Short mmCIF file of C-alpha atoms and ligand atoms in Angstrom, two decimals:
data_model
loop_
_atom_site.label_atom_id
_atom_site.label_comp_id
_atom_site.label_asym_id
_atom_site.label_seq_id
_atom_site.Cartn_x
_atom_site.Cartn_y
_atom_site.Cartn_z
CA MET A 20 0.21 0.19 -0.37
CA PRO A 21 1.41 3.75 -1.18
CA VAL A 22 1.67 5.62 2.01
CA GLN A 23 2.21 9.11 0.28
CA LEU A 24 2.03 11.64 2.90
CA ASN A 25 2.37 15.43 0.53
CA GLU A 26 1.36 19.17 1.17
CA THR A 27 -2.92 18.03 0.99
CA HIS A 28 -1.77 16.51 4.23
CA ASP A 29 -0.12 19.37 5.62
CA PRO A 30 -1.34 19.88 9.03
CA ALA A 31 -0.87 23.63 9.14
CA ARG A 32 -2.54 24.27 5.30
CA ARG A 33 -5.77 26.61 6.14
CA SER A 34 -9.02 27.55 4.06
CA PHE A 35 -10.42 30.64 3.07
CA VAL A 36 -13.84 28.80 3.97
CA ASP A 37 -13.79 29.94 7.60
CA SER A 38 -16.45 26.79 9.17
CA ALA A 39 -13.09 24.37 7.27
CA ASN A 40 -10.44 25.84 10.12
CA ALA A 41 -13.27 24.85 13.26
CA PRO A 42 -11.64 22.24 15.28
CA GLY A 43 -13.91 19.03 15.19
CA CYS A 44 -15.25 19.35 11.15
CA ASP A 45 -15.48 16.16 8.84
CA PHE A 46 -14.29 18.25 6.29
CA PRO A 47 -11.32 20.50 6.65
CA ILE A 48 -9.11 21.14 3.98
CA GLN A 49 -7.36 18.00 4.62
CA ASN A 50 -10.45 16.03 2.92
CA LEU A 51 -12.15 17.06 0.05
CA PRO A 52 -14.38 14.63 0.37
CA PHE A 53 -16.76 14.14 -3.36
CA GLY A 54 -20.40 14.06 -3.26
CA VAL A 55 -23.12 14.67 -5.96
CA PHE A 56 -25.01 18.05 -5.22
CA ARG A 57 -28.12 20.06 -6.85
CA PRO A 58 -28.11 23.12 -6.06
CA ALA A 59 -31.69 24.36 -6.82
CA SER A 60 -35.05 22.48 -8.26
CA GLY A 61 -34.54 22.64 -11.79
CA GLU A 62 -30.28 22.51 -12.01
CA PRO A 63 -28.88 19.28 -13.15
CA PRO A 64 -26.93 17.56 -10.03
CA ARG A 65 -23.06 18.22 -10.40
CA VAL A 66 -19.98 16.64 -8.57
CA GLY A 67 -18.96 19.41 -5.57
CA VAL A 68 -16.30 18.50 -3.11
CA ALA A 69 -17.47 19.20 0.78
CA ILE A 70 -15.21 22.22 3.11
CA GLY A 71 -16.29 22.93 5.70
CA ASP A 72 -20.10 23.73 6.04
CA GLN A 73 -19.57 24.92 1.77
CA ILE A 74 -20.23 23.09 -1.49
CA LEU A 75 -17.05 23.63 -4.38
CA ASP A 76 -18.74 23.42 -7.52
CA VAL A 77 -15.54 21.57 -9.27
CA ALA A 78 -16.48 21.41 -12.56
CA ALA A 79 -17.27 25.18 -12.79
CA ALA A 80 -14.18 26.24 -10.78
CA ALA A 81 -11.09 24.00 -12.47
CA SER A 82 -12.55 23.28 -15.27
CA SER A 83 -10.05 25.41 -17.55
CA TYR A 84 -7.21 23.82 -16.22
CA ASP A 85 -4.58 22.48 -18.42
CA GLY A 86 -3.54 18.80 -18.27
CA LEU A 87 -4.87 16.43 -15.65
CA VAL A 88 -6.43 18.52 -13.39
CA GLY A 89 -8.77 20.07 -16.52
CA GLU A 90 -9.84 16.62 -17.89
CA ALA A 91 -10.47 15.16 -13.75
CA ALA A 92 -13.01 19.17 -12.81
CA ARG A 93 -14.60 18.12 -17.06
CA ALA A 94 -15.53 14.26 -15.39
CA CYS A 95 -16.61 16.39 -12.28
CA ALA A 96 -19.81 18.41 -14.06
CA ALA A 97 -21.24 15.02 -14.48
CA PRO A 98 -24.74 13.26 -12.34
CA ARG A 99 -22.35 10.84 -10.78
CA LEU A 100 -18.90 10.09 -9.32
CA ASN A 101 -18.19 7.59 -12.14
CA HIS A 102 -16.69 9.28 -14.50
CA LEU A 103 -13.71 11.18 -12.09
CA MET A 104 -12.87 7.72 -10.83
CA SER A 105 -12.93 5.78 -13.69
CA LEU A 106 -9.75 8.60 -14.32
CA GLY A 107 -7.36 6.60 -11.98
CA PRO A 108 -5.29 7.24 -9.51
CA GLN A 109 -3.05 10.23 -10.48
CA ALA A 110 -5.71 12.37 -11.51
CA TRP A 111 -7.47 12.12 -8.82
CA SER A 112 -4.77 12.87 -7.25
CA ALA A 113 -3.78 16.27 -9.21
CA LEU A 114 -7.53 16.85 -8.46
CA ARG A 115 -6.90 16.71 -4.75
CA LEU A 116 -3.69 19.45 -4.77
CA ALA A 117 -5.23 21.77 -7.36
CA LEU A 118 -8.12 22.01 -5.08
CA SER A 119 -6.05 21.88 -2.37
CA ARG A 120 -4.43 24.59 -3.81
CA GLY A 121 -7.27 26.85 -4.19
CA LEU A 122 -9.15 26.64 -1.39
CA SER A 123 -6.27 27.57 1.07
CA ALA A 124 -5.93 30.64 2.80
CA GLU A 125 -2.81 31.73 0.60
CA ARG A 126 -4.46 31.19 -2.46
CA ALA A 127 -7.99 31.96 -1.71
CA ASP A 128 -8.98 31.45 -5.03
CA LYS A 129 -11.43 34.27 -6.54
CA ASN A 130 -12.85 31.97 -8.63
CA PHE A 131 -12.77 28.70 -6.39
CA ARG A 132 -14.62 31.08 -4.36
CA GLN A 133 -17.47 32.11 -6.90
CA HIS A 134 -18.55 28.64 -6.73
CA LEU A 135 -19.02 27.59 -3.38
CA MET A 136 -23.24 27.04 -2.28
CA PRO A 137 -23.99 26.16 1.76
CA MET A 138 -24.01 22.54 2.01
CA SER A 139 -28.03 22.87 4.08
CA ARG A 140 -29.30 24.62 0.77
CA ALA A 141 -28.31 21.98 -1.65
CA GLU A 142 -30.47 18.36 -2.08
CA ILE A 143 -27.12 15.92 -1.28
CA ARG A 144 -27.52 12.59 -4.56
CA LEU A 145 -26.47 9.28 -4.70
CA PRO A 146 -22.63 9.67 -5.61
CA VAL A 147 -22.25 6.47 -7.63
CA VAL A 148 -23.78 4.79 -9.96
CA VAL A 149 -23.47 1.04 -8.62
CA GLY A 150 -22.89 -1.72 -10.89
CA ASP A 151 -22.24 -4.49 -8.59
CA PHE A 152 -22.55 -4.96 -4.19
CA THR A 153 -20.68 -7.29 -2.58
CA ASP A 154 -20.72 -7.38 1.06
CA PHE A 155 -17.66 -8.63 3.12
CA PHE A 156 -18.05 -10.61 6.41
CA ALA A 157 -14.15 -9.29 7.70
CA SER A 158 -14.43 -8.94 11.59
CA ILE A 159 -13.81 -12.06 13.11
CA PHE A 160 -15.14 -10.91 16.46
CA HIS A 161 -19.19 -9.56 13.91
CA ALA A 162 -18.40 -12.76 13.20
CA THR A 163 -18.24 -15.37 15.82
CA ASN A 164 -20.84 -13.31 17.92
CA ALA A 165 -22.81 -13.73 14.98
CA GLY A 166 -22.14 -16.77 14.28
CA ARG A 167 -22.93 -18.09 17.52
CA MET A 168 -26.67 -16.66 17.77
CA PHE A 169 -26.46 -18.93 14.83
CA ARG A 170 -25.18 -22.09 15.48
CA PRO A 171 -23.92 -21.79 19.38
CA ASP A 172 -21.48 -24.85 19.30
CA ASN A 173 -19.77 -24.34 16.32
CA PRO A 174 -19.67 -20.49 16.91
CA LEU A 175 -17.11 -19.73 13.92
CA MET A 176 -16.17 -21.60 10.57
CA PRO A 177 -13.56 -23.87 9.53
CA ASN A 178 -12.68 -21.63 6.83
CA TYR A 179 -12.65 -17.95 8.21
CA LYS A 180 -9.19 -17.58 8.92
CA TYR A 181 -9.41 -18.79 4.98
CA VAL A 182 -11.27 -16.44 2.96
CA PRO A 183 -12.33 -13.15 3.46
CA VAL A 184 -16.27 -14.44 3.49
CA ALA A 185 -18.63 -12.26 1.33
CA TYR A 186 -21.39 -11.74 -0.93
CA HIS A 187 -23.31 -10.38 -3.45
CA SER A 188 -25.48 -8.65 -2.66
CA ARG A 189 -28.04 -5.82 -4.64
CA THR A 190 -27.81 -2.22 -5.37
CA SER A 191 -31.06 -0.80 -6.91
CA SER A 192 -31.44 -0.18 -3.20
CA ILE A 193 -28.73 1.41 -2.20
CA ILE A 194 -29.92 4.84 -0.81
CA VAL A 195 -28.55 7.57 0.33
CA SER A 196 -28.79 9.26 3.87
CA GLY A 197 -31.45 10.94 4.83
CA THR A 198 -33.59 8.46 2.48
CA PRO A 199 -36.52 7.02 5.34
CA PHE A 200 -37.28 3.37 3.77
CA LYS A 201 -40.36 1.28 5.24
CA ARG A 202 -39.95 -1.69 7.63
CA PRO A 203 -39.44 -4.54 5.35
CA ARG A 204 -41.87 -7.86 5.19
CA GLY A 205 -41.00 -11.34 5.02
CA GLN A 206 -41.14 -14.64 5.80
CA ARG A 207 -39.91 -15.40 9.81
CA LYS A 208 -40.54 -18.75 11.82
CA SER A 209 -39.05 -18.30 14.98
CA PRO A 210 -38.30 -21.63 16.83
CA SER A 211 -41.40 -22.20 18.71
CA GLU A 212 -43.31 -21.56 15.79
CA GLN A 213 -45.07 -24.44 13.61
CA ALA A 214 -44.82 -22.86 10.43
CA PRO A 215 -43.14 -19.53 8.98
CA SER A 216 -45.65 -16.37 8.26
CA TYR A 217 -45.22 -13.49 6.15
CA GLY A 218 -45.40 -10.15 7.32
CA PRO A 219 -42.76 -7.15 8.71
CA SER A 220 -39.83 -8.11 10.15
CA ARG A 221 -39.90 -8.30 13.62
CA ASN A 222 -35.91 -8.32 14.24
CA LEU A 223 -35.08 -4.90 12.22
CA ASP A 224 -31.66 -4.20 13.19
CA PHE A 225 -28.89 -2.74 11.00
CA GLU A 226 -25.14 -3.03 10.18
CA LEU A 227 -22.40 -0.89 10.95
CA GLU A 228 -20.32 -0.80 8.07
CA LEU A 229 -17.70 0.51 5.86
CA GLY A 230 -18.51 0.91 2.42
CA MET A 231 -15.17 1.33 -0.20
CA TYR A 232 -15.55 2.30 -3.98
CA ILE A 233 -13.76 0.80 -7.22
CA GLY A 234 -11.54 3.23 -9.44
CA THR A 235 -9.60 1.93 -11.68
CA PRO A 236 -11.48 -1.40 -12.80
CA SER A 237 -9.34 -4.73 -13.31
CA ALA A 238 -9.40 -7.09 -16.05
CA LEU A 239 -11.38 -10.37 -16.09
CA GLY A 240 -8.70 -13.24 -15.79
CA GLU A 241 -6.56 -11.47 -13.88
CA PRO A 242 -6.41 -11.22 -10.61
CA VAL A 243 -4.95 -8.06 -8.64
CA PRO A 244 -2.67 -8.80 -5.70
CA VAL A 245 -2.88 -7.38 -2.50
CA GLY A 246 0.24 -4.65 -3.23
CA LYS A 247 -1.75 -3.63 -6.20
CA ALA A 248 -5.00 -3.12 -4.66
CA ALA A 249 -4.73 0.24 -3.61
CA GLU A 250 -4.40 1.43 -7.27
CA HIS A 251 -8.57 0.16 -7.19
CA ILE A 252 -9.02 1.98 -4.20
CA PHE A 253 -10.71 5.27 -5.20
CA GLY A 254 -12.17 5.88 -1.21
CA PHE A 255 -14.93 4.95 1.71
CA CYS A 256 -17.97 5.99 2.72
CA LEU A 257 -20.34 4.55 5.60
CA LEU A 258 -22.93 2.01 4.91
CA ASN A 259 -25.45 0.56 6.69
CA ASP A 260 -26.10 -2.73 6.22
CA TRP A 261 -29.81 -3.03 7.43
CA SER A 262 -30.79 -6.61 8.17
CA ALA A 263 -33.80 -8.32 8.86
CA ARG A 264 -32.59 -11.38 11.57
CA ASP A 265 -35.91 -13.26 11.42
CA VAL A 266 -35.73 -13.04 7.60
CA GLN A 267 -32.14 -14.07 6.87
CA ALA A 268 -31.93 -17.05 10.14
CA TRP A 269 -35.53 -18.57 8.10
CA GLU A 270 -33.95 -18.00 4.79
CA TYR A 271 -29.61 -18.24 5.14
CA GLN A 272 -29.52 -22.24 4.64
CA PRO A 273 -27.64 -22.94 2.35
CA LEU A 274 -26.95 -20.36 -0.52
CA GLY A 275 -26.74 -17.32 2.43
CA PRO A 276 -27.86 -14.09 2.83
CA PHE A 277 -30.72 -12.54 0.40
CA LEU A 278 -34.12 -10.59 1.13
CA GLY A 279 -33.12 -10.53 5.05
CA LYS A 280 -30.48 -7.72 3.95
CA ASN A 281 -31.38 -6.73 0.63
CA PHE A 282 -34.89 -3.98 1.24
CA ALA A 283 -32.45 -1.36 1.80
CA THR A 284 -28.95 -0.31 1.99
CA THR A 285 -28.00 3.46 3.24
CA VAL A 286 -24.33 4.92 2.46
CA SER A 287 -23.71 8.56 3.08
CA PRO A 288 -23.59 10.96 0.07
CA TRP A 289 -18.98 12.38 1.56
CA VAL A 290 -16.94 9.64 -0.57
CA VAL A 291 -13.63 10.12 1.26
CA THR A 292 -10.39 9.75 -0.82
CA ALA A 293 -7.80 6.74 -0.10
CA GLU A 294 -5.28 9.70 -0.47
CA ALA A 295 -6.82 11.52 1.87
CA LEU A 296 -6.49 8.69 4.63
CA ALA A 297 -3.04 7.84 4.10
CA PRO A 298 -2.28 9.52 7.76
CA PHE A 299 -3.91 7.14 9.45
CA ARG A 300 -3.51 4.19 7.78
CA SER A 301 -2.08 1.15 9.88
CA ALA A 302 -0.84 -1.89 10.84
CA ALA A 303 -3.36 -4.50 9.60
CA PHE A 304 -4.68 -6.39 12.60
CA GLY A 305 -2.38 -8.28 13.95
CA ARG A 306 -2.77 -12.74 13.60
CA PRO A 307 -3.37 -14.37 17.79
CA GLY A 308 -0.83 -16.78 17.87
CA GLY A 309 -1.80 -19.88 17.00
CA ASP A 310 -4.04 -18.69 13.69
CA PRO A 311 -3.21 -19.79 10.21
CA ALA A 312 -0.92 -17.25 7.86
CA PRO A 313 -3.32 -16.15 5.18
CA LEU A 314 -2.26 -18.18 2.00
CA PRO A 315 0.64 -16.63 -0.02
CA HIS A 316 -1.89 -14.84 -2.64
CA LEU A 317 -3.18 -12.28 -0.11
CA ASP A 318 -0.35 -12.12 2.22
CA ASP A 319 2.20 -8.78 1.85
CA ALA A 320 4.23 -7.43 3.72
CA GLU A 321 3.59 -4.19 2.97
CA ASP A 322 0.40 -4.54 3.44
CA ARG A 323 0.33 -6.31 6.80
CA ALA A 324 2.20 -3.03 7.85
CA HIS A 325 0.72 -0.42 6.64
CA GLY A 326 -3.23 -2.08 5.10
CA GLY A 327 -4.92 -1.04 8.58
CA LEU A 328 -7.09 2.31 8.89
CA ASP A 329 -7.75 3.41 12.40
CA ILE A 330 -11.22 5.39 11.30
CA THR A 331 -13.53 5.29 14.91
CA LEU A 332 -16.90 4.49 13.93
CA GLU A 333 -20.35 5.20 15.99
CA VAL A 334 -23.76 4.24 15.83
CA TYR A 335 -26.61 6.31 17.34
CA ILE A 336 -30.29 5.90 18.22
CA SER A 337 -32.66 8.54 18.53
CA SER A 338 -37.09 7.62 18.43
CA ALA A 339 -39.44 8.98 17.45
CA ALA A 340 -40.52 9.44 20.89
CA MET A 341 -36.61 10.62 21.81
CA ARG A 342 -36.89 13.58 19.40
CA ARG A 343 -39.99 14.71 20.64
CA ALA A 344 -38.78 15.56 24.01
CA GLY A 345 -36.12 17.14 22.31
CA THR A 346 -33.75 14.58 23.26
CA THR A 347 -30.35 13.76 21.93
CA PRO A 348 -29.54 10.82 19.72
CA VAL A 349 -27.80 8.66 22.12
CA ARG A 350 -24.22 7.06 20.77
CA ILE A 351 -24.78 2.84 21.38
CA THR A 352 -21.26 1.54 20.24
CA GLN A 353 -17.97 2.91 19.83
CA THR A 354 -15.82 0.86 17.42
CA SER A 355 -12.39 0.91 15.51
CA PHE A 356 -11.75 0.30 11.74
CA ALA A 357 -8.32 -1.27 12.09
CA LEU A 358 -9.83 -4.49 14.20
CA MET A 359 -10.95 -5.96 10.46
CA TYR A 360 -8.88 -9.70 10.48
CA TRP A 361 -8.65 -8.81 6.16
CA THR A 362 -7.92 -5.26 4.64
CA ALA A 363 -9.17 -3.53 2.26
CA ALA A 364 -6.34 -4.71 0.04
CA GLN A 365 -7.31 -9.14 0.87
CA MET A 366 -10.61 -8.42 -0.08
CA ILE A 367 -10.06 -6.96 -3.67
CA ALA A 368 -7.18 -9.86 -3.98
CA HIS A 369 -10.15 -12.15 -2.64
CA HIS A 370 -12.31 -11.23 -4.83
CA THR A 371 -10.32 -11.66 -8.02
CA SER A 372 -8.40 -14.23 -7.54
CA ASN A 373 -10.88 -16.74 -9.35
CA GLY A 374 -10.14 -14.12 -12.05
CA CYS A 375 -13.51 -12.29 -11.93
CA ASN A 376 -12.60 -8.57 -12.45
CA ILE A 377 -14.11 -6.05 -10.73
CA CYS A 378 -15.42 -1.80 -12.14
CA THR A 379 -15.61 1.85 -12.04
CA GLY A 380 -18.58 1.57 -9.47
CA ASP A 381 -18.47 -1.34 -8.02
CA LEU A 382 -19.46 -0.89 -3.82
CA ILE A 383 -17.33 -3.22 -1.80
CA GLY A 384 -19.25 -3.42 1.99
CA SER A 385 -16.33 -4.79 4.76
CA GLY A 386 -19.09 -5.89 6.93
CA THR A 387 -19.79 -4.95 10.34
CA VAL A 388 -17.63 -3.58 12.18
CA SER A 389 -17.38 -5.23 15.90
CA GLY A 390 -14.38 -5.13 18.47
CA PRO A 391 -13.57 -7.47 21.68
CA GLU A 392 -15.46 -4.98 23.79
CA LYS A 393 -19.36 -5.19 24.10
CA SER A 394 -19.30 -1.18 23.75
CA SER A 395 -17.65 -1.66 20.25
CA TRP A 396 -19.97 -4.01 18.55
CA GLY A 397 -21.85 -3.18 15.12
CA SER A 398 -25.18 -4.36 15.69
CA LEU A 399 -28.03 -4.69 17.53
CA LEU A 400 -27.92 -8.71 17.90
CA GLU A 401 -24.21 -8.50 19.02
CA LEU A 402 -25.76 -5.59 21.53
CA THR A 403 -28.78 -7.21 22.82
CA ALA A 404 -28.29 -11.06 22.44
CA ARG A 405 -30.75 -10.88 20.03
CA GLY A 406 -33.29 -8.58 21.34
CA ARG A 407 -32.60 -11.01 24.73
CA GLU A 408 -31.11 -8.08 26.80
CA PRO A 409 -32.09 -5.05 25.61
CA LEU A 410 -30.67 -1.07 25.33
CA ALA A 411 -31.89 1.42 28.07
CA LEU A 412 -32.85 4.28 26.02
CA PRO A 413 -33.27 7.94 27.74
CA GLY A 414 -37.30 8.44 28.74
CA GLY A 415 -37.23 5.07 29.88
CA GLU A 416 -37.70 3.16 26.44
CA GLN A 417 -36.10 -0.17 25.42
CA ARG A 418 -34.09 -1.24 22.56
CA GLY A 419 -34.22 -5.27 21.45
CA PHE A 420 -34.65 -4.43 18.04
CA ILE A 421 -35.66 -1.19 15.52
CA GLU A 422 -38.27 0.00 16.26
CA ASP A 423 -40.85 2.32 13.94
CA GLY A 424 -40.07 5.67 13.59
CA ASP A 425 -36.29 5.17 14.82
CA GLU A 426 -33.07 7.03 13.23
CA ILE A 427 -29.87 5.10 13.17
CA ILE A 428 -27.11 7.61 12.98
CA PHE A 429 -23.37 5.99 11.69
CA ARG A 430 -20.74 9.14 12.42
CA GLY A 431 -16.99 8.01 11.44
CA TYR A 432 -13.77 10.02 12.03
CA CYS A 433 -10.18 9.89 12.00
CA GLU A 434 -7.56 11.66 14.42
CA LYS A 435 -4.13 11.15 15.08
CA PRO A 436 -1.38 13.50 17.04
CA GLY A 437 0.53 15.22 13.96
CA ALA A 438 -2.97 15.17 11.31
CA THR A 439 -5.33 16.63 10.97
CA ARG A 440 -8.85 15.44 11.94
CA ILE A 441 -11.07 14.17 9.10
CA GLY A 442 -15.08 13.14 9.67
CA PHE A 443 -17.13 10.79 7.26
CA GLY A 444 -20.08 12.87 8.18
CA GLU A 445 -23.12 10.94 8.94
CA CYS A 446 -24.89 8.11 7.20
CA ARG A 447 -28.85 7.74 8.48
CA ALA A 448 -32.21 7.23 7.85
CA VAL A 449 -35.47 6.92 9.60
CA VAL A 450 -37.59 3.64 9.89
CA LEU A 451 -40.56 3.71 8.41
CA PRO A 452 -43.75 1.65 9.49
CA ALA A 453 -44.46 -2.00 6.62
CA GLY A 454 -47.70 0.67 6.33
CA1 LIG B 8 -23.21 -6.61 6.41
#
């Protein structure tokens, strides 16, 4: 994994956009995440960059540049990120450098200043046309916790430490943060019931995940080695793999997740680039003594040293009653992506190891991010022991699983000494009644 720090990461750089310099801001000048916005109804959506509480219209600000920067900026006149993502790491990096300089307090580019608008006034759209969506299962803590619910005697399958387990999911139901969705209906059968029935899920859950967008495609028939995977990754988002546990438990054998998972997947709107995350690379998760080494095609010394990402991830819940009472959302988990058993590069290497190609706009979910402690578990299945030990909410409510009107909010950020804190913004949605 290349870990190239450059002037765009310099903590001393400040923006002429004052809100970007506020401590704790998710979108300082060192971040520059890409998204898609519509400035006003009737106007076409286009690619923007988040800076403080503003959005820069990238094509309007930088299309007149020469060379790669101009080409990348002109790709931002589109209503999706896909064209920019297809141009490759050199173009992404050149554009990032130009945006960083133009938005800096020293340069304060006049043309940039003219093409900013408040984020609060823009309509924020789904940023990417997703071609394929693959969801991994890369936290050994989650795999063990979840496995215990379904198979108490045999929680971790014997393949887990060799195979980065995944399944192919659905792209049609990917929705952007802020979009409410209906509780799914499905077949569910509790252990006490003789036969299944069809109706609204009684065990609706969230899964706290990181999403990874593929920029550069790979060729059919050509596996991508772990050491080359970084060239294919455009950036990352927060991802909620909503899960109907009762539907999942009844349907998952023998072919795995289907309708228990594919009714909705919420993504955050701002894609934090792999380059912005460079200061927060960490060692890959250390396999405990006695665990087998990955097979050679999934192993890489550089990835072991720098293939992890130290991203703090949090989940908050806000019930309808809490919102009516003016109670702020309450945090129910906090974890780190650095605890994942498999790295992003290993996921790509495994995905392509049989010759399967990856394409511009593919979305790869990490799987639920859980750590060793209960306070770091990334689903209600784990936090409430499948509903048996409900969480207490302010105001006296209890939650085993998600109820109608609940809003689930994910937040993510990176911070460490010597680097500027960057954030992912939010990934949130309210669950509506099945109707
Ligand atoms: Ca998942």
